[in-house]
Coordinates of C-alpha atoms in Angstrom, one line a residue:
Chain A
X1 CA 85.8 76.6 74.9
X2 CA 86.8 78.3 78.1
X3 CA 86.6 81.8 76.5
X4 CA 83.1 81.0 75.3
X5 CA 82.3 79.8 78.8
X6 CA 83.6 83.0 80.3
X7 CA 81.6 85.1 77.9
X8 CA 78.5 83.2 78.8
X9 CA 79.1 83.8 82.5
X10 CA 79.9 87.5 82.0
X11 CA 76.7 87.8 79.9
X12 CA 74.7 86.4 82.8
X13 CA 76.3 88.8 85.2
X14 CA 75.5 91.7 82.9
X15 CA 71.9 90.6 82.6
X16 CA 71.6 90.3 86.4
X17 CA 73.1 93.8 86.8
X18 CA 70.7 95.2 84.3
X19 CA 67.8 93.7 86.2
X20 CA 69.1 94.9 89.5
X21 CA 69.8 98.5 88.5
X22 CA 66.6 98.7 86.3
X23 CA 64.5 100.6 88.8
X24 CA 67.0 103.2 89.7
X25 CA 68.9 103.7 86.5
X26 CA 66.1 103.4 83.9
X27 CA 62.8 104.5 85.3
X28 CA 62.6 108.2 86.2
X29 CA 59.4 109.4 87.7
X30 CA 58.8 113.1 87.4
X31 CA 56.4 113.8 90.3
X32 CA 55.7 117.4 89.2
X33 CA 54.5 116.6 85.7
X34 CA 53.4 113.1 86.6
X35 CA 55.3 111.6 83.7
X36 CA 57.6 108.6 83.5
X37 CA 60.7 108.7 81.3
X38 CA 62.3 105.5 80.3
X39 CA 66.0 105.9 79.8
X40 CA 66.8 102.8 77.8
X41 CA 70.3 104.0 76.8
X42 CA 71.3 103.7 80.4
X43 CA 70.3 100.1 80.5
X44 CA 72.6 99.4 77.6
X45 CA 75.4 101.3 79.3
X46 CA 75.0 99.3 82.5
X47 CA 74.8 96.0 80.5
X48 CA 78.0 96.7 78.4
X49 CA 79.8 98.1 81.4
X50 CA 79.2 95.2 83.7
X51 CA 79.9 92.7 80.9
X52 CA 83.3 94.2 80.2
X53 CA 84.1 94.5 83.9
X54 CA 83.1 91.0 84.6
X55 CA 85.0 89.6 81.7
X56 CA 88.2 91.5 82.6
X57 CA 87.8 90.4 86.2
X58 CA 87.5 86.7 85.2
X59 CA 90.4 87.0 82.8
X60 CA 92.6 88.5 85.6
X61 CA 91.6 85.8 88.1
X62 CA 92.3 83.1 85.6
X63 CA 95.7 84.6 84.8
X64 CA 96.5 84.9 88.5
X65 CA 95.6 81.2 89.1
X66 CA 97.8 80.0 86.2
X67 CA 100.5 82.3 87.4
X68 CA 100.3 80.9 90.9
X69 CA 100.6 77.4 89.4
X70 CA 103.8 78.3 87.6
X71 CA 105.5 79.6 90.8
X72 CA 104.3 76.6 92.8
X73 CA 106.1 74.4 90.3
X74 CA 109.3 76.3 90.8
X75 CA 111.3 76.3 94.0
X76 CA 108.7 78.0 96.0
X77 CA 111.0 80.8 96.8
X78 CA 110.0 82.8 93.6
X79 CA 110.2 86.5 93.8
X80 CA 108.0 88.9 91.9
X81 CA 109.6 91.1 89.2
X82 CA 109.6 94.2 91.5
X83 CA 111.4 92.3 94.2
X84 CA 114.0 91.0 91.9
X85 CA 114.5 94.5 90.6
X86 CA 114.9 95.8 94.1
X87 CA 117.4 93.2 95.1
X88 CA 119.6 94.0 92.1
X89 CA 122.1 96.5 93.4
X90 CA 122.6 98.0 89.9
X91 CA 119.1 99.2 89.9
X92 CA 118.7 99.7 93.6
X93 CA 121.6 102.1 94.2
X94 CA 120.8 104.6 91.4
X95 CA 117.1 104.5 92.4
X96 CA 118.0 105.3 96.0
X97 CA 120.2 108.1 94.9
X98 CA 117.5 109.5 92.6
X99 CA 115.0 109.4 95.4
X100 CA 117.4 111.2 97.8
X101 CA 118.1 113.9 95.3
X102 CA 114.4 114.3 94.5
X103 CA 113.6 114.5 98.2
X104 CA 116.3 117.2 98.7
X105 CA 115.3 119.5 95.8
X106 CA 111.5 118.8 96.1
X107 CA 110.6 121.8 98.3
X108 CA 112.5 124.3 96.1
X109 CA 110.8 123.3 92.9
X110 CA 107.2 122.8 94.1
X111 CA 104.7 125.1 95.6
X112 CA 104.0 125.5 99.3
X113 CA 100.8 123.4 98.9
X114 CA 102.8 120.5 97.4
X115 CA 105.4 120.7 100.2
X116 CA 102.6 120.7 102.7
X117 CA 100.8 117.6 101.5
X118 CA 104.1 115.8 101.0
X119 CA 105.0 116.5 104.7
X120 CA 101.6 115.1 105.7
X121 CA 102.3 112.1 103.5
X122 CA 105.7 111.6 105.2
X123 CA 104.0 111.8 108.6
X124 CA 101.8 108.9 107.5
X125 CA 104.8 107.1 106.2
X126 CA 106.3 106.9 109.7
X127 CA 102.8 106.1 111.2
X128 CA 102.6 103.3 108.7
X129 CA 106.0 102.0 109.5
X130 CA 105.3 102.2 113.2
X131 CA 102.0 100.3 112.9
X132 CA 103.8 97.9 110.6
X133 CA 105.9 96.8 113.6
X134 CA 102.7 95.9 115.5
X135 CA 100.6 94.6 112.7
X136 CA 103.0 93.4 110.1
X137 CA 105.7 91.9 112.1
X138 CA 104.2 91.0 115.5
X139 CA 100.8 90.2 114.0
X140 CA 98.8 92.1 116.6
X141 CA 95.8 93.8 115.0
X142 CA 95.8 97.3 116.5
X143 CA 92.8 99.5 115.7
X144 CA 93.5 102.2 118.2
X145 CA 96.9 103.2 116.9
X146 CA 95.8 106.8 116.5
X147 CA 95.7 107.1 120.3
X148 CA 99.5 107.2 120.4
X149 CA 99.5 109.8 117.6
X150 CA 97.2 111.9 119.8
X151 CA 99.4 111.3 122.8
X152 CA 102.4 112.7 120.8
X153 CA 100.5 115.7 119.5
X154 CA 98.9 116.6 122.8
X155 CA 102.2 116.1 124.8
X156 CA 103.8 118.8 122.6
X157 CA 100.9 121.2 122.8
X158 CA 100.4 120.8 126.5
X159 CA 104.1 120.8 127.4
X160 CA 104.4 124.0 125.4
X161 CA 101.5 125.7 127.1
X162 CA 102.4 124.7 130.7
X163 CA 106.2 124.6 130.6
X164 CA 107.1 126.4 127.5
X165 CA 109.0 123.5 126.1
X166 CA 110.1 123.7 122.4
X167 CA 109.7 121.3 119.5
X168 CA 113.1 119.6 119.9
X169 CA 112.6 119.0 123.6
X170 CA 109.2 117.6 123.0
X171 CA 110.0 115.3 120.1
X172 CA 111.7 112.7 122.4
X173 CA 109.3 113.4 125.3
X174 CA 106.3 112.8 123.0
X175 CA 107.8 109.6 121.7
X176 CA 108.6 108.4 125.2
X177 CA 105.2 109.2 126.5
X178 CA 103.6 107.4 123.5
X179 CA 105.9 104.4 124.3
X180 CA 104.7 104.4 127.9
X181 CA 101.1 104.5 126.7
X182 CA 102.0 101.6 124.4
X183 CA 103.1 99.6 127.4
X184 CA 100.0 100.6 129.3
X185 CA 97.8 99.3 126.5
X186 CA 100.1 96.3 126.1
X187 CA 99.6 94.9 129.6
X188 CA 95.9 94.3 129.7
X189 CA 95.9 92.8 126.2
X190 CA 98.8 90.3 126.7
X191 CA 96.4 87.4 126.7
X192 CA 94.3 88.5 123.8
X193 CA 94.7 87.7 120.1
X194 CA 93.0 88.4 116.8
X195 CA 89.5 89.8 117.0
X196 CA 89.5 90.3 120.8
X197 CA 92.7 92.3 120.6
X198 CA 91.3 94.4 117.8
X199 CA 88.2 95.2 119.9
X200 CA 90.2 96.2 122.9
X201 CA 92.6 98.4 121.0
X202 CA 89.6 100.0 119.2
X203 CA 88.2 100.8 122.6
X204 CA 91.5 102.2 123.8
X205 CA 91.7 104.6 120.9
X206 CA 88.2 105.8 121.6
X207 CA 88.9 106.2 125.3
X208 CA 91.9 108.5 124.6
X209 CA 89.8 110.5 122.1
X210 CA 86.9 110.9 124.5
X211 CA 89.1 111.9 127.3
X212 CA 90.6 114.6 125.1
X213 CA 87.2 115.7 124.1
X214 CA 85.6 115.9 127.5
X215 CA 88.3 116.7 130.0
X216 CA 88.3 120.4 129.3
X217 CA 90.5 121.4 132.2
X218 CA 93.3 119.2 130.8
X219 CA 93.0 119.2 127.1
X220 CA 90.9 122.3 126.4
X221 CA 88.1 120.0 125.0
X222 CA 86.8 120.0 121.5
X223 CA 87.9 123.5 120.8
X224 CA 91.5 122.2 120.8
X225 CA 94.7 124.0 121.3
X226 CA 95.9 126.7 118.9
X227 CA 99.1 128.6 118.4
X228 CA 101.4 125.7 118.8
X229 CA 104.8 127.0 117.6
X230 CA 106.5 125.6 114.6
X231 CA 110.0 124.2 115.2
X232 CA 112.7 126.7 115.7
X233 CA 116.1 126.8 113.9
X234 CA 118.7 128.1 116.4
X235 CA 116.5 131.0 117.3
X236 CA 116.3 132.3 113.7
X237 CA 113.1 133.9 112.6
X238 CA 111.5 131.9 109.8
X239 CA 108.7 132.9 107.5
X240 CA 105.8 130.5 107.1
X241 CA 107.1 129.2 103.8
X242 CA 110.6 128.7 105.2
X243 CA 109.4 126.9 108.3
X244 CA 107.2 124.6 106.1
X245 CA 110.3 123.7 104.2
X246 CA 112.1 123.2 107.4
X247 CA 109.4 120.9 108.8
X248 CA 109.6 119.0 105.5
X249 CA 113.3 118.4 105.9
X250 CA 112.8 117.4 109.6
X251 CA 110.2 114.8 108.4
X252 CA 112.6 113.5 105.7
X253 CA 115.2 113.0 108.3
X254 CA 112.8 111.3 110.7
X255 CA 111.6 109.0 107.8
X256 CA 115.2 108.0 107.0
X257 CA 115.9 107.4 110.7
X258 CA 112.7 105.3 110.9
X259 CA 113.6 103.2 107.9
X260 CA 117.0 102.6 109.3
X261 CA 115.7 101.5 112.8
X262 CA 112.9 99.4 111.4
X263 CA 115.2 97.6 109.1
X264 CA 117.7 96.9 111.9
X265 CA 114.8 95.7 114.1
X266 CA 113.4 93.4 111.5
X267 CA 116.6 91.5 111.1
X268 CA 117.4 91.5 114.8
X269 CA 116.6 88.9 117.5
X270 CA 113.6 90.8 118.6
X271 CA 112.4 91.0 115.0
X272 CA 112.6 87.3 114.7
X273 CA 110.8 86.9 118.0
X274 CA 108.0 89.1 116.6
X275 CA 107.7 87.0 113.5
X276 CA 107.6 83.8 115.7
X277 CA 104.9 85.4 117.8
X278 CA 102.9 86.3 114.7
X279 CA 103.2 82.8 113.3
X280 CA 102.3 80.7 116.3
X281 CA 102.1 81.7 119.9
X282 CA 102.5 78.3 121.5
X283 CA 105.4 77.3 119.3
X284 CA 106.9 80.7 120.0
X285 CA 106.9 79.9 123.7
X286 CA 108.1 76.4 123.1
X287 CA 111.2 77.9 121.5
X288 CA 111.9 79.9 124.6
X289 CA 110.8 83.3 123.5
X290 CA 109.5 85.6 126.3
X291 CA 106.0 86.2 125.1
X292 CA 105.4 89.1 127.5
X293 CA 108.5 91.0 126.6
X294 CA 108.0 90.4 122.9
X295 CA 104.4 91.7 122.8
X296 CA 105.1 94.7 125.0
X297 CA 108.1 95.7 123.0
X298 CA 106.1 95.5 119.8
X299 CA 103.4 97.8 121.2
X300 CA 105.9 100.1 122.8
X301 CA 108.1 100.5 119.7
X302 CA 105.1 100.9 117.4
X303 CA 103.7 103.6 119.6
X304 CA 107.0 105.5 119.7
X305 CA 106.8 106.3 116.0
X306 CA 103.2 107.4 116.4
X307 CA 104.2 109.7 119.2
X308 CA 106.9 111.3 117.1
X309 CA 104.5 111.7 114.2
X310 CA 102.1 113.4 116.6
X311 CA 104.6 115.9 117.7
X312 CA 105.5 116.8 114.1
X313 CA 101.8 117.0 113.2
X314 CA 101.1 119.4 116.0
X315 CA 104.1 121.5 115.0
X316 CA 103.1 121.5 111.4
X317 CA 99.4 122.4 111.7
X318 CA 99.9 124.6 114.8
X319 CA 96.4 123.7 115.9
X320 CA 95.1 120.4 117.2
X321 CA 91.8 119.2 118.5
X322 CA 90.4 115.7 119.1
X323 CA 88.7 115.6 115.7
X324 CA 92.0 114.9 114.2
X325 CA 92.3 111.6 116.1
X326 CA 89.2 109.7 115.2
X327 CA 88.9 106.0 114.5
X328 CA 89.1 106.9 110.7
X329 CA 92.6 107.9 111.2
X330 CA 93.4 104.5 112.6
X331 CA 91.6 102.8 109.8
X332 CA 93.5 104.9 107.3
X333 CA 96.9 104.0 108.8
X334 CA 95.9 100.3 108.9
X335 CA 94.9 100.6 105.2
X336 CA 98.3 102.0 104.4
X337 CA 100.0 99.0 106.0
X338 CA 97.6 96.4 104.4
X339 CA 97.6 98.0 101.0
X340 CA 101.3 98.6 100.9
X341 CA 102.2 95.1 102.1
X342 CA 102.4 93.9 105.7
X343 CA 105.9 93.6 106.9
X344 CA 107.4 95.3 103.9
X345 CA 109.1 98.7 104.5
X346 CA 109.0 99.8 100.9
X347 CA 105.4 98.6 100.5
X348 CA 104.3 100.7 103.5
X349 CA 106.1 103.8 102.2
X350 CA 104.5 103.4 98.8
X351 CA 101.1 102.7 100.4
X352 CA 101.3 105.9 102.5
X353 CA 102.3 108.0 99.6
X354 CA 99.6 106.6 97.3
X355 CA 96.8 106.8 99.9
X356 CA 97.7 110.3 101.1
X357 CA 98.7 112.0 97.9
X358 CA 96.2 110.5 95.4
X359 CA 93.2 112.0 97.2
X360 CA 94.9 115.4 97.0
X361 CA 95.6 115.3 93.3
X362 CA 92.2 113.8 92.6
X363 CA 90.1 116.5 94.3
X364 CA 87.7 116.4 91.3
X365 CA 86.7 112.9 92.4
X366 CA 86.5 113.7 96.1
X367 CA 82.9 112.7 96.3
X368 CA 83.8 109.2 95.2
X369 CA 86.9 108.9 97.3
X370 CA 85.5 106.3 99.7
X371 CA 84.0 104.3 96.8
X372 CA 87.3 104.3 94.9
X373 CA 89.1 103.4 98.0
X374 CA 86.9 100.4 98.7
X375 CA 87.1 99.3 95.1
X376 CA 90.9 99.5 95.2
X377 CA 91.0 97.5 98.5
X378 CA 88.8 94.8 97.1
X379 CA 90.9 94.5 93.9
X380 CA 94.0 94.4 96.0
X381 CA 92.8 91.7 98.2
X382 CA 91.9 89.5 95.2
X383 CA 94.9 90.1 93.1
X384 CA 97.7 91.0 95.5
X385 CA 96.7 89.7 98.9
X386 CA 100.2 90.4 100.3
X387 CA 100.1 94.1 99.4
X388 CA 101.6 96.1 96.7
X389 CA 105.1 94.9 97.6
X390 CA 105.0 91.8 99.7
X391 CA 107.6 91.3 102.4
X392 CA 110.8 89.4 101.6
X393 CA 112.4 88.0 104.6
X394 CA 116.1 87.5 104.9
X395 CA 117.2 84.0 104.5
X396 CA 119.3 82.7 107.3
X397 CA 121.4 80.2 105.5
X398 CA 124.3 78.1 106.4
X399 CA 126.7 77.6 103.5
X400 CA 128.2 74.4 104.9
X401 CA 125.1 72.4 104.4
X402 CA 125.1 72.8 100.6
X403 CA 128.0 70.5 100.2
X404 CA 126.1 67.6 101.7
X405 CA 123.2 68.1 99.3
X406 CA 125.4 67.7 96.3
X407 CA 127.4 64.8 97.8
Chain B
X1 CA 117.1 64.8 136.5
X2 CA 113.5 65.8 136.5
X3 CA 111.4 65.2 139.6
X4 CA 107.7 65.9 139.6
X5 CA 106.3 65.8 143.0
X6 CA 102.6 65.5 143.6
X7 CA 101.6 68.4 141.2
X8 CA 98.0 69.5 140.9
X9 CA 97.1 71.5 137.8
X10 CA 93.8 73.2 137.1
X11 CA 92.0 74.7 134.1
X12 CA 89.9 77.2 135.9
X13 CA 88.0 75.2 138.4
X14 CA 88.6 71.9 136.7
X15 CA 91.3 69.8 138.3
X16 CA 93.2 68.1 135.4
X17 CA 96.1 66.7 137.4
X18 CA 95.2 65.2 140.8
X19 CA 98.6 64.8 142.3
X20 CA 101.1 63.4 139.7
X21 CA 104.6 62.3 140.6
X22 CA 107.1 61.3 137.9
X23 CA 110.8 60.9 138.1
X24 CA 113.2 60.9 135.2
X25 CA 116.8 60.2 135.3
X26 CA 119.4 61.3 132.8
X27 CA 119.6 59.5 129.5
X28 CA 116.3 57.7 129.8
X29 CA 113.4 57.6 127.5
X30 CA 110.2 57.8 129.6
X31 CA 106.8 57.4 128.2
X32 CA 103.5 58.5 129.6
X33 CA 100.5 56.6 128.1
X34 CA 96.8 56.9 128.8
X35 CA 93.4 57.6 127.2
X36 CA 92.2 60.9 125.9
X37 CA 91.7 63.4 128.6
X38 CA 93.8 61.5 131.1
X39 CA 96.0 64.5 131.6
X40 CA 99.1 63.6 129.6
X41 CA 99.4 66.8 127.7
X42 CA 98.6 68.8 130.8
X43 CA 101.5 67.1 132.5
X44 CA 103.8 68.4 129.7
X45 CA 102.2 71.8 129.8
X46 CA 102.9 71.9 133.5
X47 CA 106.5 71.0 133.1
X48 CA 107.2 73.7 130.6
X49 CA 105.3 76.3 132.5
X50 CA 102.5 77.1 130.0
X51 CA 99.9 75.9 132.4
X52 CA 101.8 76.0 135.8
X53 CA 100.7 73.7 138.6
X54 CA 98.7 75.1 141.5
X55 CA 100.4 73.0 144.0
X56 CA 103.3 70.5 144.1
X57 CA 106.8 70.8 143.0
X58 CA 108.8 70.3 139.8
X59 CA 112.6 70.2 140.1
X60 CA 114.9 70.1 137.1
X61 CA 118.6 69.4 137.9
X62 CA 117.8 70.3 141.5
X63 CA 116.2 73.6 140.6
X64 CA 112.5 74.3 141.3
X65 CA 111.0 75.3 137.9
X66 CA 107.3 75.2 138.6
X67 CA 107.2 78.9 139.3
X68 CA 109.3 79.9 136.3
X69 CA 108.1 81.4 133.1
X70 CA 108.1 79.2 129.9
X71 CA 111.1 81.0 128.4
X72 CA 113.2 80.6 131.5
X73 CA 112.4 76.9 131.6
X74 CA 113.4 76.5 127.9
X75 CA 116.7 78.3 128.6
X76 CA 117.4 75.7 131.4
X77 CA 117.4 73.0 128.7
X78 CA 113.9 71.7 128.5
X79 CA 112.5 71.7 124.9
X80 CA 109.0 70.9 124.0
X81 CA 107.5 69.5 120.8
X82 CA 103.9 70.8 121.2
X83 CA 100.9 68.6 120.3
X84 CA 99.8 69.0 116.7
X85 CA 103.3 70.0 115.6
X86 CA 102.9 73.8 115.7
X87 CA 105.6 74.7 113.2
X88 CA 105.8 78.3 111.9
X89 CA 103.8 77.9 108.7
X90 CA 105.1 80.9 106.7
X91 CA 108.7 80.5 107.6
X92 CA 111.0 78.3 105.6
X93 CA 112.4 75.1 107.1
X94 CA 115.7 76.7 107.7
X95 CA 114.1 79.7 109.4
X96 CA 112.0 77.3 111.5
X97 CA 115.1 75.5 112.7
X98 CA 116.8 78.9 113.3
X99 CA 113.9 79.9 115.6
X100 CA 114.6 76.7 117.6
X101 CA 118.1 78.0 118.3
X102 CA 116.7 81.4 119.4
X103 CA 118.3 81.3 122.9
X104 CA 121.7 80.2 121.6
X105 CA 124.5 82.4 120.6
X106 CA 127.2 80.0 119.5
X107 CA 127.0 80.3 115.7
X108 CA 129.5 77.5 115.0
X109 CA 127.6 75.0 117.1
X110 CA 124.3 76.0 115.7
X111 CA 125.6 75.4 112.3
X112 CA 126.9 72.0 113.3
X113 CA 123.6 71.1 114.9
X114 CA 121.7 72.1 111.8
X115 CA 124.0 69.8 109.7
X116 CA 123.3 67.0 112.2
X117 CA 119.5 67.6 111.8
X118 CA 119.8 67.5 108.1
X119 CA 121.6 64.2 108.4
X120 CA 118.9 62.8 110.7
X121 CA 116.1 64.0 108.4
X122 CA 117.5 64.2 104.8
X123 CA 114.1 65.2 103.5
X124 CA 114.3 68.4 105.5
X125 CA 117.5 69.3 103.8
X126 CA 115.8 68.8 100.5
X127 CA 113.0 71.1 101.5
X128 CA 115.0 73.7 103.4
X129 CA 113.7 76.6 101.4
X130 CA 110.1 75.6 101.4
X131 CA 107.8 77.2 103.8
X132 CA 106.8 75.0 106.7
X133 CA 103.1 75.1 105.9
X134 CA 103.6 73.4 102.6
X135 CA 105.3 70.3 104.1
X136 CA 103.4 67.0 104.6
X137 CA 102.2 66.0 108.0
X138 CA 105.2 63.7 108.6
X139 CA 107.7 66.3 107.4
X140 CA 106.1 68.8 109.7
X141 CA 106.4 66.5 112.6
X142 CA 110.1 65.9 111.7
X143 CA 110.5 69.7 111.5
X144 CA 108.9 70.2 114.9
X145 CA 111.2 67.7 116.5
X146 CA 114.2 69.2 114.8
X147 CA 113.2 72.6 115.9
X148 CA 113.1 71.4 119.5
X149 CA 116.5 69.7 119.1
X150 CA 118.0 72.9 117.8
X151 CA 117.7 74.3 121.3
X152 CA 120.1 71.6 122.3
X153 CA 117.9 70.4 125.1
X154 CA 118.9 68.2 128.0
X155 CA 115.3 67.1 128.2
X156 CA 113.1 66.8 125.2
X157 CA 109.3 66.7 125.8
X158 CA 107.4 65.1 122.9
X159 CA 103.6 65.4 122.8
X160 CA 102.1 62.7 120.6
X161 CA 104.5 62.7 117.8
X162 CA 102.5 60.0 116.1
X163 CA 99.3 62.1 115.8
X164 CA 97.7 61.8 112.4
X165 CA 100.7 60.1 110.7
X166 CA 100.9 56.9 108.6
X167 CA 102.3 53.9 110.5
X168 CA 105.4 53.8 108.3
X169 CA 106.3 57.4 109.1
X170 CA 105.5 56.9 112.8
X171 CA 108.0 54.0 112.9
X172 CA 110.6 56.2 111.2
X173 CA 110.0 59.0 113.8
X174 CA 110.3 56.6 116.7
X175 CA 113.6 55.3 115.3
X176 CA 114.9 58.8 115.2
X177 CA 113.8 59.4 118.7
X178 CA 115.8 56.4 119.8
X179 CA 118.7 57.5 117.8
X180 CA 118.7 61.0 119.3
X181 CA 118.6 59.5 122.7
X182 CA 121.5 57.2 122.0
X183 CA 123.7 59.6 120.1
X184 CA 123.1 62.9 121.9
X185 CA 122.3 61.4 125.3
X186 CA 119.2 63.5 125.3
X187 CA 116.7 62.5 127.9
X188 CA 113.3 62.1 126.4
X189 CA 109.8 62.3 127.9
X190 CA 107.3 60.9 125.4
X191 CA 103.6 61.3 125.7
X192 CA 101.8 58.9 123.4
X193 CA 98.4 57.4 122.5
X194 CA 100.2 54.7 120.5
X195 CA 101.1 52.7 123.6
X196 CA 102.5 49.7 121.8
X197 CA 105.2 51.6 119.9
X198 CA 105.9 54.0 122.8
X199 CA 106.6 51.2 125.2
X200 CA 108.8 49.5 122.8
X201 CA 111.0 52.5 122.5
X202 CA 111.0 53.6 126.1
X203 CA 112.9 52.4 129.1
X204 CA 110.3 53.0 131.6
X205 CA 106.6 54.0 131.4
X206 CA 103.9 55.5 133.4
X207 CA 100.2 54.9 132.8
X208 CA 97.8 57.7 133.5
X209 CA 94.1 57.7 134.2
X210 CA 91.9 60.6 135.2
X211 CA 94.7 62.8 136.2
X212 CA 96.5 60.2 138.3
X213 CA 99.4 57.9 137.7
X214 CA 98.0 54.4 138.1
X215 CA 101.0 52.2 137.1
X216 CA 104.7 52.9 136.9
X217 CA 107.0 50.2 135.7
X218 CA 109.7 49.2 133.3
X219 CA 108.5 49.4 129.7
X220 CA 109.0 45.7 129.2
X221 CA 106.9 44.8 132.2
X222 CA 104.2 47.2 131.1
X223 CA 104.1 45.5 127.7
X224 CA 103.5 42.3 129.6
X225 CA 101.1 43.7 132.1
X226 CA 97.6 42.2 131.7
X227 CA 95.7 45.3 132.6
X228 CA 97.8 47.5 130.3
X229 CA 97.4 45.0 127.5
X230 CA 93.7 45.0 127.8
X231 CA 93.2 48.7 128.2
X232 CA 95.9 50.2 125.9
X233 CA 97.4 47.7 123.7
X234 CA 94.2 46.2 122.4
X235 CA 95.3 42.6 123.0

């Protein structure tokens, strides 16, 4: 009965689609020879295609609903298969080891191009993890995150030009400067939430970009800054290939460091304060959390990672200009966080790798990149609204209370 | 314990409290009753610093708190159960309670207090792994009160705990309020629309109208007061 119903609905959808696409898909007017060709086979293709898609869509939705019912009947604390696998140490440890070994031998077995795009992907991993603090944990929608990335990149480039500072000196300085900008942005938006916050942060991102673009004396304008040195290794001379591998390893180290810090932060007091802030601002204040400090720390810490990413980015490409720091970059990073799973470290890492690497490997489809991207996001939001891997929070449990329940 | 002295609180240009003075001594249950928009919730917001008063003074245990930030006030021992419950919807019951103990570091005592809470509200113990948003209204209210109690407050501010709840649940919650007051010696400041029940639980009561305290008396006398009866008790 239900299957028949679904077929009927899908049929209607396909007829509607055939009707909608009829003028552009079927009729072809040749203006030179003044003829009209009717491409009926295309109509059939659209019909069958939309019917199948609609049917699969409905089937998946149905399955998702019944699946949700099943978990609702259970304890409520049900975990998905992936999460259960991850929490099993017998799987988790070897997987971690395999990843580590793979990361170590990767640059020696793959071409320079592969190493290059992997390094870029790793930069986005830390950008994603940084934004994850702001958006995923503290629940503050930040659309101008790329500004901090730009601050990091430009601080390295400019400090090198004017003061001759090297990569290793600039890494902490860039991070610190970005952190300061995070606080600068944080103060005016303390009272804002949701949409308004998003608008202001969006504006902030644009302000930084426009300043870089127009203040020629300071930032060399749209022509950018070239000849930024790659990081040095105890004064040794490295070939381009070697230094790419070197940057790759630096990035791996930064990623590991980031994961470590973010994990610790998540389970700390300040992490809990962020989560409280995300959930309910009034209640957060009522439990005695300092709202100002919590918000500012989220902005500052999130910005720090962007600053670091920026410094590495400048060192890797050796050339930066404001075009690298447009609003699209912010949107991309936000997509990484949302697609991967807000608040989930592994999810964000996966999201970054997928979103940065797939377009590289699917160059053939590059014209359809945005289309596929949008489709993927829509499908995600319907079927996995919490992201590829949704966040699992630590349970703070007191063992003593269990006895009373059984008694 | 708490001395509110002629405070005036504004929302922008609108004067919500036009000189309110309330005094609470240790161990009491005080209730503040009044119609919608009388300024009851604003009084609570002023005490806990979310909407600080523009003039006047609030002293808690002798310390002036009207210039402090909300988190400082909470750390002094004033806990609020905000209007409309305001629990953390995506955190579990246990995590919600844990948030309540945010400012405390004594693990052992926190654990003991959580046991005490689960004794007070056995239903919460049953639902401890459920996320707050899936609880019923009554359970959420219990959770909100419990969360405030987890901070081990000396003064508990309750904003309309009966809001939107069935009479039976309301009765249960009021019993718990009395119990907490007796067992833990927690001073309670109760803001209520349900004047009848509130006055039965409280020791003393204040009646508020248009941002001013109009009557202050023993709860028993307020229950017998003709004006109060007519205006708030529907008798």
